[in-house]
Amino acid sequence: MRHVERGFGELQLGISSVAARRPQLLKLHSAPSFAAQWLVPRLGRLLTECEGLELRIAAGTDYTRFLADEFDADVVYGAPSSDFLGHASSQGMVMLPLGTEVVTPLCAPSLAKRIRDARDLFDQTLIESDNKRVRWPAWFAANGLPAPPPRGPRFDRSFISISAAADGLGVALESTMLAERELAAGRLVRPLQGICEDVVYTGHWLVFPSSRRYARSMVLFLDWLGKELGVDVDLAITREMPD
């Protein structure tokens, strides 16, 4: 069955390639911070490199259930729950991990000179990200220290925490992948890089119906996404969620 599916998928892809005379539409749902911090800054390159691709993006924290045709794929934050996995396996979904992320303290350069080791963070304003899977207690535990009581500003989106840290409001514990623009521009720095242990984990996943894996718009996007993230995306071996 898997070989037959692949054969029909390749046939579908070949026919769509020959018949492609109009833009190939991809309707993408995404976790808000991934969309704002990682995807949108790359849209120009994506549309240039994926000729013929038309992209529509909606952002939200709820997982798409794919009960209608409103979306083709969803970039979700955090591995879906067991409830979703049960639904997804019955619907024939594919879940693709989008590489690993490094979660580390980030701050404006003006604060960095006062942070030489993990204990120096006790005297700093620590920005809290309420919806993060990796928060301050986990980072301090990785460095053999108890976390101080929460006392800093709290936000429910990583892109707000990153912006607040870049404005000098305090130290954020965030993914370097999401903060790469601010790090590259020098608005944020990693004061404890090479000094303390960081947390490495898989934060984001791409979920889509297996029936869409050979659609031309999906193939274009998956190929580009894999190159950007350094992730191998092989449609022939991409597995569906287990029952």
JSON list of C-alpha atoms in Angstrom, two decimals:
[
{"chain": "A", "resi": 1, "resn": "MET", "atom": "CA", "xyz": [0.00, 0.00, 0.00]},
{"chain": "A", "resi": 2, "resn": "ARG", "atom": "CA", "xyz": [2.84, 2.39, 0.82]},
{"chain": "A", "resi": 3, "resn": "HIS", "atom": "CA", "xyz": [4.47, 1.75, -2.58]},
{"chain": "A", "resi": 4, "resn": "VAL", "atom": "CA", "xyz": [1.17, 2.23, -4.39]},
{"chain": "A", "resi": 5, "resn": "GLU", "atom": "CA", "xyz": [0.55, 5.48, -2.51]},
{"chain": "A", "resi": 6, "resn": "ARG", "atom": "CA", "xyz": [3.98, 6.73, -3.45]},
{"chain": "A", "resi": 7, "resn": "GLY", "atom": "CA", "xyz": [3.42, 5.81, -7.10]},
{"chain": "A", "resi": 8, "resn": "PHE", "atom": "CA", "xyz": [0.11, 7.65, -7.30]},
{"chain": "A", "resi": 9, "resn": "GLY", "atom": "CA", "xyz": [1.64, 10.57, -5.42]},
{"chain": "A", "resi": 10, "resn": "GLU", "atom": "CA", "xyz": [4.48, 10.88, -7.91]},
{"chain": "A", "resi": 11, "resn": "LEU", "atom": "CA", "xyz": [1.94, 10.67, -10.75]},
{"chain": "A", "resi": 12, "resn": "GLN", "atom": "CA", "xyz": [-0.11, 13.46, -9.12]},
{"chain": "A", "resi": 13, "resn": "LEU", "atom": "CA", "xyz": [3.02, 15.57, -8.73]},
{"chain": "A", "resi": 14, "resn": "GLY", "atom": "CA", "xyz": [4.06, 15.01, -12.34]},
{"chain": "A", "resi": 15, "resn": "ILE", "atom": "CA", "xyz": [0.64, 15.92, -13.70]},
{"chain": "A", "resi": 16, "resn": "SER", "atom": "CA", "xyz": [0.48, 19.07, -11.57]},
{"chain": "A", "resi": 17, "resn": "SER", "atom": "CA", "xyz": [3.97, 20.08, -12.74]},
{"chain": "A", "resi": 18, "resn": "VAL", "atom": "CA", "xyz": [2.98, 19.81, -16.39]},
{"chain": "A", "resi": 19, "resn": "ALA", "atom": "CA", "xyz": [-0.36, 21.52, -15.82]},
{"chain": "A", "resi": 20, "resn": "ALA", "atom": "CA", "xyz": [0.97, 24.28, -13.57]},
{"chain": "A", "resi": 21, "resn": "ARG", "atom": "CA", "xyz": [-0.02, 27.47, -15.37]},
{"chain": "A", "resi": 22, "resn": "ARG", "atom": "CA", "xyz": [-1.39, 29.26, -12.34]},
{"chain": "A", "resi": 23, "resn": "PRO", "atom": "CA", "xyz": [0.07, 29.89, -8.86]},
{"chain": "A", "resi": 24, "resn": "GLN", "atom": "CA", "xyz": [0.20, 26.88, -6.56]},
{"chain": "A", "resi": 25, "resn": "LEU", "atom": "CA", "xyz": [-1.65, 27.92, -3.40]},
{"chain": "A", "resi": 26, "resn": "LEU", "atom": "CA", "xyz": [-0.51, 26.74, 0.03]},
{"chain": "A", "resi": 27, "resn": "LYS", "atom": "CA", "xyz": [-2.72, 27.64, 2.99]},
{"chain": "A", "resi": 28, "resn": "LEU", "atom": "CA", "xyz": [-0.50, 27.54, 6.07]},
{"chain": "A", "resi": 29, "resn": "HIS", "atom": "CA", "xyz": [-1.45, 27.85, 9.72]},
{"chain": "A", "resi": 30, "resn": "SER", "atom": "CA", "xyz": [1.41, 28.62, 12.09]},
{"chain": "A", "resi": 31, "resn": "ALA", "atom": "CA", "xyz": [2.29, 29.19, 15.71]},
{"chain": "A", "resi": 32, "resn": "PRO", "atom": "CA", "xyz": [2.42, 33.01, 16.08]},
{"chain": "A", "resi": 33, "resn": "SER", "atom": "CA", "xyz": [6.06, 33.42, 17.14]},
{"chain": "A", "resi": 34, "resn": "PHE", "atom": "CA", "xyz": [7.35, 31.05, 14.45]},
{"chain": "A", "resi": 35, "resn": "ALA", "atom": "CA", "xyz": [5.42, 33.01, 11.83]},
{"chain": "A", "resi": 36, "resn": "ALA", "atom": "CA", "xyz": [6.52, 36.43, 13.09]},
{"chain": "A", "resi": 37, "resn": "GLN", "atom": "CA", "xyz": [10.14, 35.68, 13.97]},
{"chain": "A", "resi": 38, "resn": "TRP", "atom": "CA", "xyz": [11.21, 32.98, 11.54]},
{"chain": "A", "resi": 39, "resn": "LEU", "atom": "CA", "xyz": [8.88, 32.66, 8.56]},
{"chain": "A", "resi": 40, "resn": "VAL", "atom": "CA", "xyz": [7.85, 36.21, 7.67]},
{"chain": "A", "resi": 41, "resn": "PRO", "atom": "CA", "xyz": [11.47, 37.50, 7.47]},
{"chain": "A", "resi": 42, "resn": "ARG", "atom": "CA", "xyz": [12.11, 34.75, 4.90]},
{"chain": "A", "resi": 43, "resn": "LEU", "atom": "CA", "xyz": [9.03, 35.26, 2.76]},
{"chain": "A", "resi": 44, "resn": "GLY", "atom": "CA", "xyz": [10.89, 37.17, 0.06]},
{"chain": "A", "resi": 45, "resn": "ARG", "atom": "CA", "xyz": [13.41, 34.36, -0.33]},
{"chain": "A", "resi": 46, "resn": "LEU", "atom": "CA", "xyz": [10.69, 31.70, -0.16]},
{"chain": "A", "resi": 47, "resn": "LEU", "atom": "CA", "xyz": [8.61, 33.24, -2.94]},
{"chain": "A", "resi": 48, "resn": "THR", "atom": "CA", "xyz": [11.69, 33.89, -5.06]},
{"chain": "A", "resi": 49, "resn": "GLU", "atom": "CA", "xyz": [13.08, 30.37, -4.74]},
{"chain": "A", "resi": 50, "resn": "CYS", "atom": "CA", "xyz": [9.70, 28.61, -5.02]},
{"chain": "A", "resi": 51, "resn": "GLU", "atom": "CA", "xyz": [8.52, 30.01, -8.32]},
{"chain": "A", "resi": 52, "resn": "GLY", "atom": "CA", "xyz": [4.78, 29.67, -8.73]},
{"chain": "A", "resi": 53, "resn": "LEU", "atom": "CA", "xyz": [4.03, 29.28, -5.03]},
{"chain": "A", "resi": 54, "resn": "GLU", "atom": "CA", "xyz": [1.31, 31.45, -3.52]},
{"chain": "A", "resi": 55, "resn": "LEU", "atom": "CA", "xyz": [1.23, 31.44, 0.27]},
{"chain": "A", "resi": 56, "resn": "ARG", "atom": "CA", "xyz": [-1.53, 32.38, 2.67]},
{"chain": "A", "resi": 57, "resn": "ILE", "atom": "CA", "xyz": [-0.61, 32.45, 6.36]},
{"chain": "A", "resi": 58, "resn": "ALA", "atom": "CA", "xyz": [-2.79, 32.52, 9.46]},
{"chain": "A", "resi": 59, "resn": "ALA", "atom": "CA", "xyz": [-1.35, 32.47, 12.97]},
{"chain": "A", "resi": 60, "resn": "GLY", "atom": "CA", "xyz": [-2.85, 31.02, 16.12]},
{"chain": "A", "resi": 61, "resn": "THR", "atom": "CA", "xyz": [-2.09, 28.80, 19.09]},
{"chain": "A", "resi": 62, "resn": "ASP", "atom": "CA", "xyz": [-4.82, 26.21, 18.48]},
{"chain": "A", "resi": 63, "resn": "TYR", "atom": "CA", "xyz": [-3.87, 23.14, 16.47]},
{"chain": "A", "resi": 64, "resn": "THR", "atom": "CA", "xyz": [-5.61, 22.82, 13.14]},
{"chain": "A", "resi": 65, "resn": "ARG", "atom": "CA", "xyz": [-7.88, 19.79, 12.97]},
{"chain": "A", "resi": 66, "resn": "PHE", "atom": "CA", "xyz": [-8.06, 19.71, 9.15]},
{"chain": "A", "resi": 67, "resn": "LEU", "atom": "CA", "xyz": [-11.79, 19.04, 9.27]},
{"chain": "A", "resi": 68, "resn": "ALA", "atom": "CA", "xyz": [-12.30, 21.25, 6.21]},
{"chain": "A", "resi": 69, "resn": "ASP", "atom": "CA", "xyz": [-10.03, 22.67, 3.51]},
{"chain": "A", "resi": 70, "resn": "GLU", "atom": "CA", "xyz": [-9.17, 25.89, 5.34]},
{"chain": "A", "resi": 71, "resn": "PHE", "atom": "CA", "xyz": [-5.49, 24.87, 5.76]},
{"chain": "A", "resi": 72, "resn": "ASP", "atom": "CA", "xyz": [-3.05, 22.52, 4.04]},
{"chain": "A", "resi": 73, "resn": "ALA", "atom": "CA", "xyz": [-0.47, 22.38, 6.84]},
{"chain": "A", "resi": 74, "resn": "ASP", "atom": "CA", "xyz": [0.16, 23.64, 10.35]},
{"chain": "A", "resi": 75, "resn": "VAL", "atom": "CA", "xyz": [3.42, 24.64, 12.05]},
{"chain": "A", "resi": 76, "resn": "VAL", "atom": "CA", "xyz": [2.67, 23.84, 15.69]},
{"chain": "A", "resi": 77, "resn": "TYR", "atom": "CA", "xyz": [4.60, 24.66, 18.84]},
{"chain": "A", "resi": 78, "resn": "GLY", "atom": "CA", "xyz": [5.11, 21.64, 21.05]},
{"chain": "A", "resi": 79, "resn": "ALA", "atom": "CA", "xyz": [4.35, 18.04, 20.16]},
{"chain": "A", "resi": 80, "resn": "PRO", "atom": "CA", "xyz": [0.57, 17.61, 19.83]},
{"chain": "A", "resi": 81, "resn": "SER", "atom": "CA", "xyz": [-1.27, 16.08, 22.77]},
{"chain": "A", "resi": 82, "resn": "SER", "atom": "CA", "xyz": [-2.39, 12.46, 22.95]},
{"chain": "A", "resi": 83, "resn": "ASP", "atom": "CA", "xyz": [-5.93, 13.63, 22.18]},
{"chain": "A", "resi": 84, "resn": "PHE", "atom": "CA", "xyz": [-4.77, 15.25, 18.97]},
{"chain": "A", "resi": 85, "resn": "LEU", "atom": "CA", "xyz": [-2.56, 12.30, 18.09]},
{"chain": "A", "resi": 86, "resn": "GLY", "atom": "CA", "xyz": [-5.54, 9.98, 18.32]},
{"chain": "A", "resi": 87, "resn": "HIS", "atom": "CA", "xyz": [-7.53, 12.21, 15.99]},
{"chain": "A", "resi": 88, "resn": "ALA", "atom": "CA", "xyz": [-4.58, 12.70, 13.65]},
{"chain": "A", "resi": 89, "resn": "SER", "atom": "CA", "xyz": [-3.76, 9.02, 13.27]},
{"chain": "A", "resi": 90, "resn": "SER", "atom": "CA", "xyz": [-7.35, 8.26, 12.35]},
{"chain": "A", "resi": 91, "resn": "GLN", "atom": "CA", "xyz": [-7.26, 11.01, 9.73]},
{"chain": "A", "resi": 92, "resn": "GLY", "atom": "CA", "xyz": [-3.86, 10.03, 8.27]},
{"chain": "A", "resi": 93, "resn": "MET", "atom": "CA", "xyz": [-1.62, 12.88, 9.37]},
{"chain": "A", "resi": 94, "resn": "VAL", "atom": "CA", "xyz": [2.13, 13.37, 9.05]},
{"chain": "A", "resi": 95, "resn": "MET", "atom": "CA", "xyz": [4.08, 15.05, 11.84]},
{"chain": "A", "resi": 96, "resn": "LEU", "atom": "CA", "xyz": [7.54, 16.32, 10.90]},
{"chain": "A", "resi": 97, "resn": "PRO", "atom": "CA", "xyz": [9.93, 17.69, 13.57]},
{"chain": "A", "resi": 98, "resn": "LEU", "atom": "CA", "xyz": [11.50, 20.97, 12.44]},
{"chain": "A", "resi": 99, "resn": "GLY", "atom": "CA", "xyz": [14.93, 20.40, 13.92]},
{"chain": "A", "resi": 100, "resn": "THR", "atom": "CA", "xyz": [16.21, 21.28, 17.37]},
{"chain": "A", "resi": 101, "resn": "GLU", "atom": "CA", "xyz": [16.34, 24.66, 19.05]},
{"chain": "A", "resi": 102, "resn": "VAL", "atom": "CA", "xyz": [18.74, 26.12, 21.62]},
{"chain": "A", "resi": 103, "resn": "VAL", "atom": "CA", "xyz": [17.00, 27.86, 24.52]},
{"chain": "A", "resi": 104, "resn": "THR", "atom": "CA", "xyz": [19.30, 30.28, 26.33]},
{"chain": "A", "resi": 105, "resn": "PRO", "atom": "CA", "xyz": [19.26, 33.58, 28.25]},
{"chain": "A", "resi": 106, "resn": "LEU", "atom": "CA", "xyz": [19.14, 36.57, 25.90]},
{"chain": "A", "resi": 107, "resn": "CYS", "atom": "CA", "xyz": [19.50, 40.23, 26.76]},
{"chain": "A", "resi": 108, "resn": "ALA", "atom": "CA", "xyz": [20.42, 43.62, 25.36]},
{"chain": "A", "resi": 109, "resn": "PRO", "atom": "CA", "xyz": [24.18, 44.32, 25.15]},
{"chain": "A", "resi": 110, "resn": "SER", "atom": "CA", "xyz": [23.87, 46.96, 27.88]},
{"chain": "A", "resi": 111, "resn": "LEU", "atom": "CA", "xyz": [22.90, 44.26, 30.41]},
{"chain": "A", "resi": 112, "resn": "ALA", "atom": "CA", "xyz": [25.37, 41.61, 29.31]},
{"chain": "A", "resi": 113, "resn": "LYS", "atom": "CA", "xyz": [28.40, 43.09, 31.06]},
{"chain": "A", "resi": 114, "resn": "ARG", "atom": "CA", "xyz": [26.74, 42.44, 34.44]},
{"chain": "A", "resi": 115, "resn": "ILE", "atom": "CA", "xyz": [26.08, 38.76, 33.69]},
{"chain": "A", "resi": 116, "resn": "ARG", "atom": "CA", "xyz": [29.18, 36.59, 34.05]},
{"chain": "A", "resi": 117, "resn": "ASP", "atom": "CA", "xyz": [27.70, 33.39, 35.44]},
{"chain": "A", "resi": 118, "resn": "ALA", "atom": "CA", "xyz": [24.31, 31.85, 36.15]},
{"chain": "A", "resi": 119, "resn": "ARG", "atom": "CA", "xyz": [24.11, 33.31, 39.67]},
{"chain": "A", "resi": 120, "resn": "ASP", "atom": "CA", "xyz": [24.28, 36.83, 38.26]},
{"chain": "A", "resi": 121, "resn": "LEU", "atom": "CA", "xyz": [20.81, 36.25, 36.84]},
{"chain": "A", "resi": 122, "resn": "PHE", "atom": "CA", "xyz": [19.44, 36.33, 40.40]},
{"chain": "A", "resi": 123, "resn": "ASP", "atom": "CA", "xyz": [19.99, 40.09, 40.36]},
{"chain": "A", "resi": 124, "resn": "GLN", "atom": "CA", "xyz": [18.38, 40.60, 36.95]},
{"chain": "A", "resi": 125, "resn": "THR", "atom": "CA", "xyz": [14.78, 41.02, 35.82]},
{"chain": "A", "resi": 126, "resn": "LEU", "atom": "CA", "xyz": [13.86, 37.69, 34.28]},
{"chain": "A", "resi": 127, "resn": "ILE", "atom": "CA", "xyz": [11.20, 37.90, 31.60]},
{"chain": "A", "resi": 128, "resn": "GLU", "atom": "CA", "xyz": [8.65, 35.10, 31.81]},
{"chain": "A", "resi": 129, "resn": "SER", "atom": "CA", "xyz": [7.12, 33.44, 28.72]},
{"chain": "A", "resi": 130, "resn": "ASP", "atom": "CA", "xyz": [3.99, 31.72, 30.02]},
{"chain": "A", "resi": 131, "resn": "ASN", "atom": "CA", "xyz": [3.44, 29.37, 27.07]},
{"chain": "A", "resi": 132, "resn": "LYS", "atom": "CA", "xyz": [7.02, 28.17, 26.61]},
{"chain": "A", "resi": 133, "resn": "ARG", "atom": "CA", "xyz": [7.73, 24.45, 27.02]},
{"chain": "A", "resi": 134, "resn": "VAL", "atom": "CA", "xyz": [11.18, 25.34, 28.43]},
{"chain": "A", "resi": 135, "resn": "ARG", "atom": "CA", "xyz": [11.03, 27.97, 31.18]},
{"chain": "A", "resi": 136, "resn": "TRP", "atom": "CA", "xyz": [13.42, 29.38, 33.75]},
{"chain": "A", "resi": 137, "resn": "PRO", "atom": "CA", "xyz": [13.15, 26.52, 36.31]},
{"chain": "A", "resi": 138, "resn": "ALA", "atom": "CA", "xyz": [14.27, 24.02, 33.65]},
{"chain": "A", "resi": 139, "resn": "TRP", "atom": "CA", "xyz": [17.23, 26.19, 32.62]},
{"chain": "A", "resi": 140, "resn": "PHE", "atom": "CA", "xyz": [18.41, 26.76, 36.21]},
{"chain": "A", "resi": 141, "resn": "ALA", "atom": "CA", "xyz": [18.00, 23.04, 36.95]},
{"chain": "A", "resi": 142, "resn": "ALA", "atom": "CA", "xyz": [20.23, 22.24, 33.96]},
{"chain": "A", "resi": 143, "resn": "ASN", "atom": "CA", "xyz": [22.85, 24.44, 35.61]},
{"chain": "A", "resi": 144, "resn": "GLY", "atom": "CA", "xyz": [22.48, 22.96, 39.10]},
{"chain": "A", "resi": 145, "resn": "LEU", "atom": "CA", "xyz": [20.68, 25.92, 40.64]},
{"chain": "A", "resi": 146, "resn": "PRO", "atom": "CA", "xyz": [17.19, 26.57, 42.00]},
{"chain": "A", "resi": 147, "resn": "ALA", "atom": "CA", "xyz": [15.21, 29.11, 40.04]},
{"chain": "A", "resi": 148, "resn": "PRO", "atom": "CA", "xyz": [14.42, 32.41, 41.77]},
{"chain": "A", "resi": 149, "resn": "PRO", "atom": "CA", "xyz": [10.76, 33.24, 42.41]},
{"chain": "A", "resi": 150, "resn": "PRO", "atom": "CA", "xyz": [9.06, 34.79, 39.35]},
{"chain": "A", "resi": 151, "resn": "ARG", "atom": "CA", "xyz": [9.08, 38.57, 39.61]},
{"chain": "A", "resi": 152, "resn": "GLY", "atom": "CA", "xyz": [9.60, 39.85, 36.08]},
{"chain": "A", "resi": 153, "resn": "PRO", "atom": "CA", "xyz": [7.10, 40.81, 33.39]},
{"chain": "A", "resi": 154, "resn": "ARG", "atom": "CA", "xyz": [5.09, 37.95, 31.90]},
{"chain": "A", "resi": 155, "resn": "PHE", "atom": "CA", "xyz": [4.10, 37.52, 28.26]},
{"chain": "A", "resi": 156, "resn": "ASP", "atom": "CA", "xyz": [2.18, 34.82, 26.41]},
{"chain": "A", "resi": 157, "resn": "ARG", "atom": "CA", "xyz": [4.12, 35.02, 23.14]},
{"chain": "A", "resi": 158, "resn": "SER", "atom": "CA", "xyz": [7.82, 34.53, 22.53]},
{"chain": "A", "resi": 159, "resn": "PHE", "atom": "CA", "xyz": [8.01, 37.35, 20.00]},
{"chain": "A", "resi": 160, "resn": "ILE", "atom": "CA", "xyz": [6.86, 39.79, 22.72]},
{"chain": "A", "resi": 161, "resn": "SER", "atom": "CA", "xyz": [9.45, 38.48, 25.19]},
{"chain": "A", "resi": 162, "resn": "ILE", "atom": "CA", "xyz": [12.16, 38.78, 22.56]},
{"chain": "A", "resi": 163, "resn": "SER", "atom": "CA", "xyz": [11.13, 42.35, 21.75]},
{"chain": "A", "resi": 164, "resn": "ALA", "atom": "CA", "xyz": [11.03, 43.27, 25.45]},
{"chain": "A", "resi": 165, "resn": "ALA", "atom": "CA", "xyz": [14.51, 41.84, 26.02]},
{"chain": "A", "resi": 166, "resn": "ALA", "atom": "CA", "xyz": [15.89, 43.70, 22.99]},
{"chain": "A", "resi": 167, "resn": "ASP", "atom": "CA", "xyz": [14.48, 46.92, 24.48]},
{"chain": "A", "resi": 168, "resn": "GLY", "atom": "CA", "xyz": [16.42, 46.33, 27.70]},
{"chain": "A", "resi": 169, "resn": "LEU", "atom": "CA", "xyz": [13.46, 45.32, 29.87]},
{"chain": "A", "resi": 170, "resn": "GLY", "atom": "CA", "xyz": [15.23, 42.27, 31.25]},
{"chain": "A", "resi": 171, "resn": "VAL", "atom": "CA", "xyz": [16.63, 38.84, 30.35]},
{"chain": "A", "resi": 172, "resn": "ALA", "atom": "CA", "xyz": [14.50, 36.48, 28.28]},
{"chain": "A", "resi": 173, "resn": "LEU", "atom": "CA", "xyz": [14.88, 32.72, 28.04]},
{"chain": "A", "resi": 174, "resn": "GLU", "atom": "CA", "xyz": [14.20, 32.10, 24.37]},
{"chain": "A", "resi": 175, "resn": "SER", "atom": "CA", "xyz": [15.09, 30.09, 21.31]},
{"chain": "A", "resi": 176, "resn": "THR", "atom": "CA", "xyz": [18.03, 31.34, 19.28]},
{"chain": "A", "resi": 177, "resn": "MET", "atom": "CA", "xyz": [16.16, 30.24, 16.17]},
{"chain": "A", "resi": 178, "resn": "LEU", "atom": "CA", "xyz": [13.30, 32.62, 16.93]},
{"chain": "A", "resi": 179, "resn": "ALA", "atom": "CA", "xyz": [15.67, 35.42, 17.96]},
{"chain": "A", "resi": 180, "resn": "GLU", "atom": "CA", "xyz": [18.17, 35.06, 15.12]},
{"chain": "A", "resi": 181, "resn": "ARG", "atom": "CA", "xyz": [17.37, 38.46, 13.57]},
{"chain": "A", "resi": 182, "resn": "GLU", "atom": "CA", "xyz": [17.91, 40.28, 16.85]},
{"chain": "A", "resi": 183, "resn": "LEU", "atom": "CA", "xyz": [21.10, 38.31, 17.52]},
{"chain": "A", "resi": 184, "resn": "ALA", "atom": "CA", "xyz": [22.44, 38.99, 14.02]},
{"chain": "A", "resi": 185, "resn": "ALA", "atom": "CA", "xyz": [21.68, 42.70, 14.36]},
{"chain": "A", "resi": 186, "resn": "GLY", "atom": "CA", "xyz": [23.33, 42.90, 17.79]},
{"chain": "A", "resi": 187, "resn": "ARG", "atom": "CA", "xyz": [20.11, 43.94, 19.54]},
{"chain": "A", "resi": 188, "resn": "LEU", "atom": "CA", "xyz": [20.34, 40.77, 21.62]},
{"chain": "A", "resi": 189, "resn": "VAL", "atom": "CA", "xyz": [23.36, 38.82, 22.87]},
{"chain": "A", "resi": 190, "resn": "ARG", "atom": "CA", "xyz": [23.96, 35.52, 24.67]},
{"chain": "A", "resi": 191, "resn": "PRO", "atom": "CA", "xyz": [25.77, 36.61, 27.85]},
{"chain": "A", "resi": 192, "resn": "LEU", "atom": "CA", "xyz": [26.39, 33.08, 29.12]},
{"chain": "A", "resi": 193, "resn": "GLN", "atom": "CA", "xyz": [27.30, 31.38, 25.84]},
{"chain": "A", "resi": 194, "resn": "GLY", "atom": "CA", "xyz": [30.04, 28.82, 26.47]},
{"chain": "A", "resi": 195, "resn": "ILE", "atom": "CA", "xyz": [29.75, 29.36, 30.23]},
{"chain": "A", "resi": 196, "resn": "CYS", "atom": "CA", "xyz": [26.46, 27.70, 31.16]},
{"chain": "A", "resi": 197, "resn": "GLU", "atom": "CA", "xyz": [24.45, 24.76, 29.88]},
{"chain": "A", "resi": 198, "resn": "ASP", "atom": "CA", "xyz": [21.64, 25.57, 27.49]},
{"chain": "A", "resi": 199, "resn": "VAL", "atom": "CA", "xyz": [18.51, 23.52, 26.87]},
{"chain": "A", "resi": 200, "resn": "VAL", "atom": "CA", "xyz": [18.22, 21.88, 23.45]},
{"chain": "A", "resi": 201, "resn": "TYR", "atom": "CA", "xyz": [14.85, 20.52, 22.38]},
{"chain": "A", "resi": 202, "resn": "THR", "atom": "CA", "xyz": [12.47, 20.08, 19.46]},
{"chain": "A", "resi": 203, "resn": "GLY", "atom": "CA", "xyz": [10.07, 22.99, 19.69]},
{"chain": "A", "resi": 204, "resn": "HIS", "atom": "CA", "xyz": [8.18, 23.15, 16.39]},
{"chain": "A", "resi": 205, "resn": "TRP", "atom": "CA", "xyz": [6.55, 20.54, 14.18]},
{"chain": "A", "resi": 206, "resn": "LEU", "atom": "CA", "xyz": [4.93, 20.59, 10.76]},
{"chain": "A", "resi": 207, "resn": "VAL", "atom": "CA", "xyz": [1.64, 18.69, 10.66]},
{"chain": "A", "resi": 208, "resn": "PHE", "atom": "CA", "xyz": [-0.29, 17.99, 7.47]},
{"chain": "A", "resi": 209, "resn": "PRO", "atom": "CA", "xyz": [-2.66, 15.38, 6.01]},
{"chain": "A", "resi": 210, "resn": "SER", "atom": "CA", "xyz": [-0.78, 12.56, 4.30]},
{"chain": "A", "resi": 211, "resn": "SER", "atom": "CA", "xyz": [-3.08, 13.03, 1.31]},
{"chain": "A", "resi": 212, "resn": "ARG", "atom": "CA", "xyz": [-1.40, 16.42, 0.72]},
{"chain": "A", "resi": 213, "resn": "ARG", "atom": "CA", "xyz": [2.19, 15.20, 0.74]},
{"chain": "A", "resi": 214, "resn": "TYR", "atom": "CA", "xyz": [2.47, 15.04, -3.05]},
{"chain": "A", "resi": 215, "resn": "ALA", "atom": "CA", "xyz": [0.60, 18.26, -3.83]},
{"chain": "A", "resi": 216, "resn": "ARG", "atom": "CA", "xyz": [2.95, 20.52, -5.78]},
{"chain": "A", "resi": 217, "resn": "SER", "atom": "CA", "xyz": [2.54, 23.44, -3.38]},
{"chain": "A", "resi": 218, "resn": "MET", "atom": "CA", "xyz": [3.43, 21.17, -0.45]},
{"chain": "A", "resi": 219, "resn": "VAL", "atom": "CA", "xyz": [6.43, 19.67, -2.23]},
{"chain": "A", "resi": 220, "resn": "LEU", "atom": "CA", "xyz": [7.77, 23.15, -3.04]},
{"chain": "A", "resi": 221, "resn": "PHE", "atom": "CA", "xyz": [7.32, 24.30, 0.55]},
{"chain": "A", "resi": 222, "resn": "LEU", "atom": "CA", "xyz": [8.74, 21.16, 2.15]},
{"chain": "A", "resi": 223, "resn": "ASP", "atom": "CA", "xyz": [11.83, 21.24, -0.05]},
{"chain": "A", "resi": 224, "resn": "TRP", "atom": "CA", "xyz": [12.48, 24.89, 0.80]},
{"chain": "A", "resi": 225, "resn": "LEU", "atom": "CA", "xyz": [11.74, 24.39, 4.50]},
{"chain": "A", "resi": 226, "resn": "GLY", "atom": "CA", "xyz": [14.13, 21.47, 4.73]},
{"chain": "A", "resi": 227, "resn": "LYS", "atom": "CA", "xyz": [16.96, 23.48, 3.16]},
{"chain": "A", "resi": 228, "resn": "GLU", "atom": "CA", "xyz": [16.35, 26.50, 5.41]},
{"chain": "A", "resi": 229, "resn": "LEU", "atom": "CA", "xyz": [16.30, 24.43, 8.59]},
{"chain": "A", "resi": 230, "resn": "GLY", "atom": "CA", "xyz": [18.90, 21.87, 7.57]},
{"chain": "A", "resi": 231, "resn": "VAL", "atom": "CA", "xyz": [16.33, 19.08, 8.00]},
{"chain": "A", "resi": 232, "resn": "ASP", "atom": "CA", "xyz": [16.05, 16.08, 5.70]},
{"chain": "A", "resi": 233, "resn": "VAL", "atom": "CA", "xyz": [12.58, 15.91, 4.18]},
{"chain": "A", "resi": 234, "resn": "ASP", "atom": "CA", "xyz": [12.09, 12.74, 2.14]},
{"chain": "A", "resi": 235, "resn": "LEU", "atom": "CA", "xyz": [8.49, 12.24, 1.05]},
{"chain": "A", "resi": 236, "resn": "ALA", "atom": "CA", "xyz": [9.19, 8.60, 0.35]},
{"chain": "A", "resi": 237, "resn": "ILE", "atom": "CA", "xyz": [10.06, 7.85, 3.97]},
{"chain": "A", "resi": 238, "resn": "THR", "atom": "CA", "xyz": [8.06, 10.48, 5.85]},
{"chain": "A", "resi": 239, "resn": "ARG", "atom": "CA", "xyz": [5.93, 8.41, 8.20]},
{"chain": "A", "resi": 240, "resn": "GLU", "atom": "CA", "xyz": [2.41, 8.96, 9.37]},
{"chain": "A", "resi": 241, "resn": "MET", "atom": "CA", "xyz": [1.58, 9.29, 13.04]},
{"chain": "A", "resi": 242, "resn": "PRO", "atom": "CA", "xyz": [1.24, 5.86, 14.63]},
{"chain": "A", "resi": 243, "resn": "ASP", "atom": "CA", "xyz": [-2.08, 4.58, 15.96]}
]
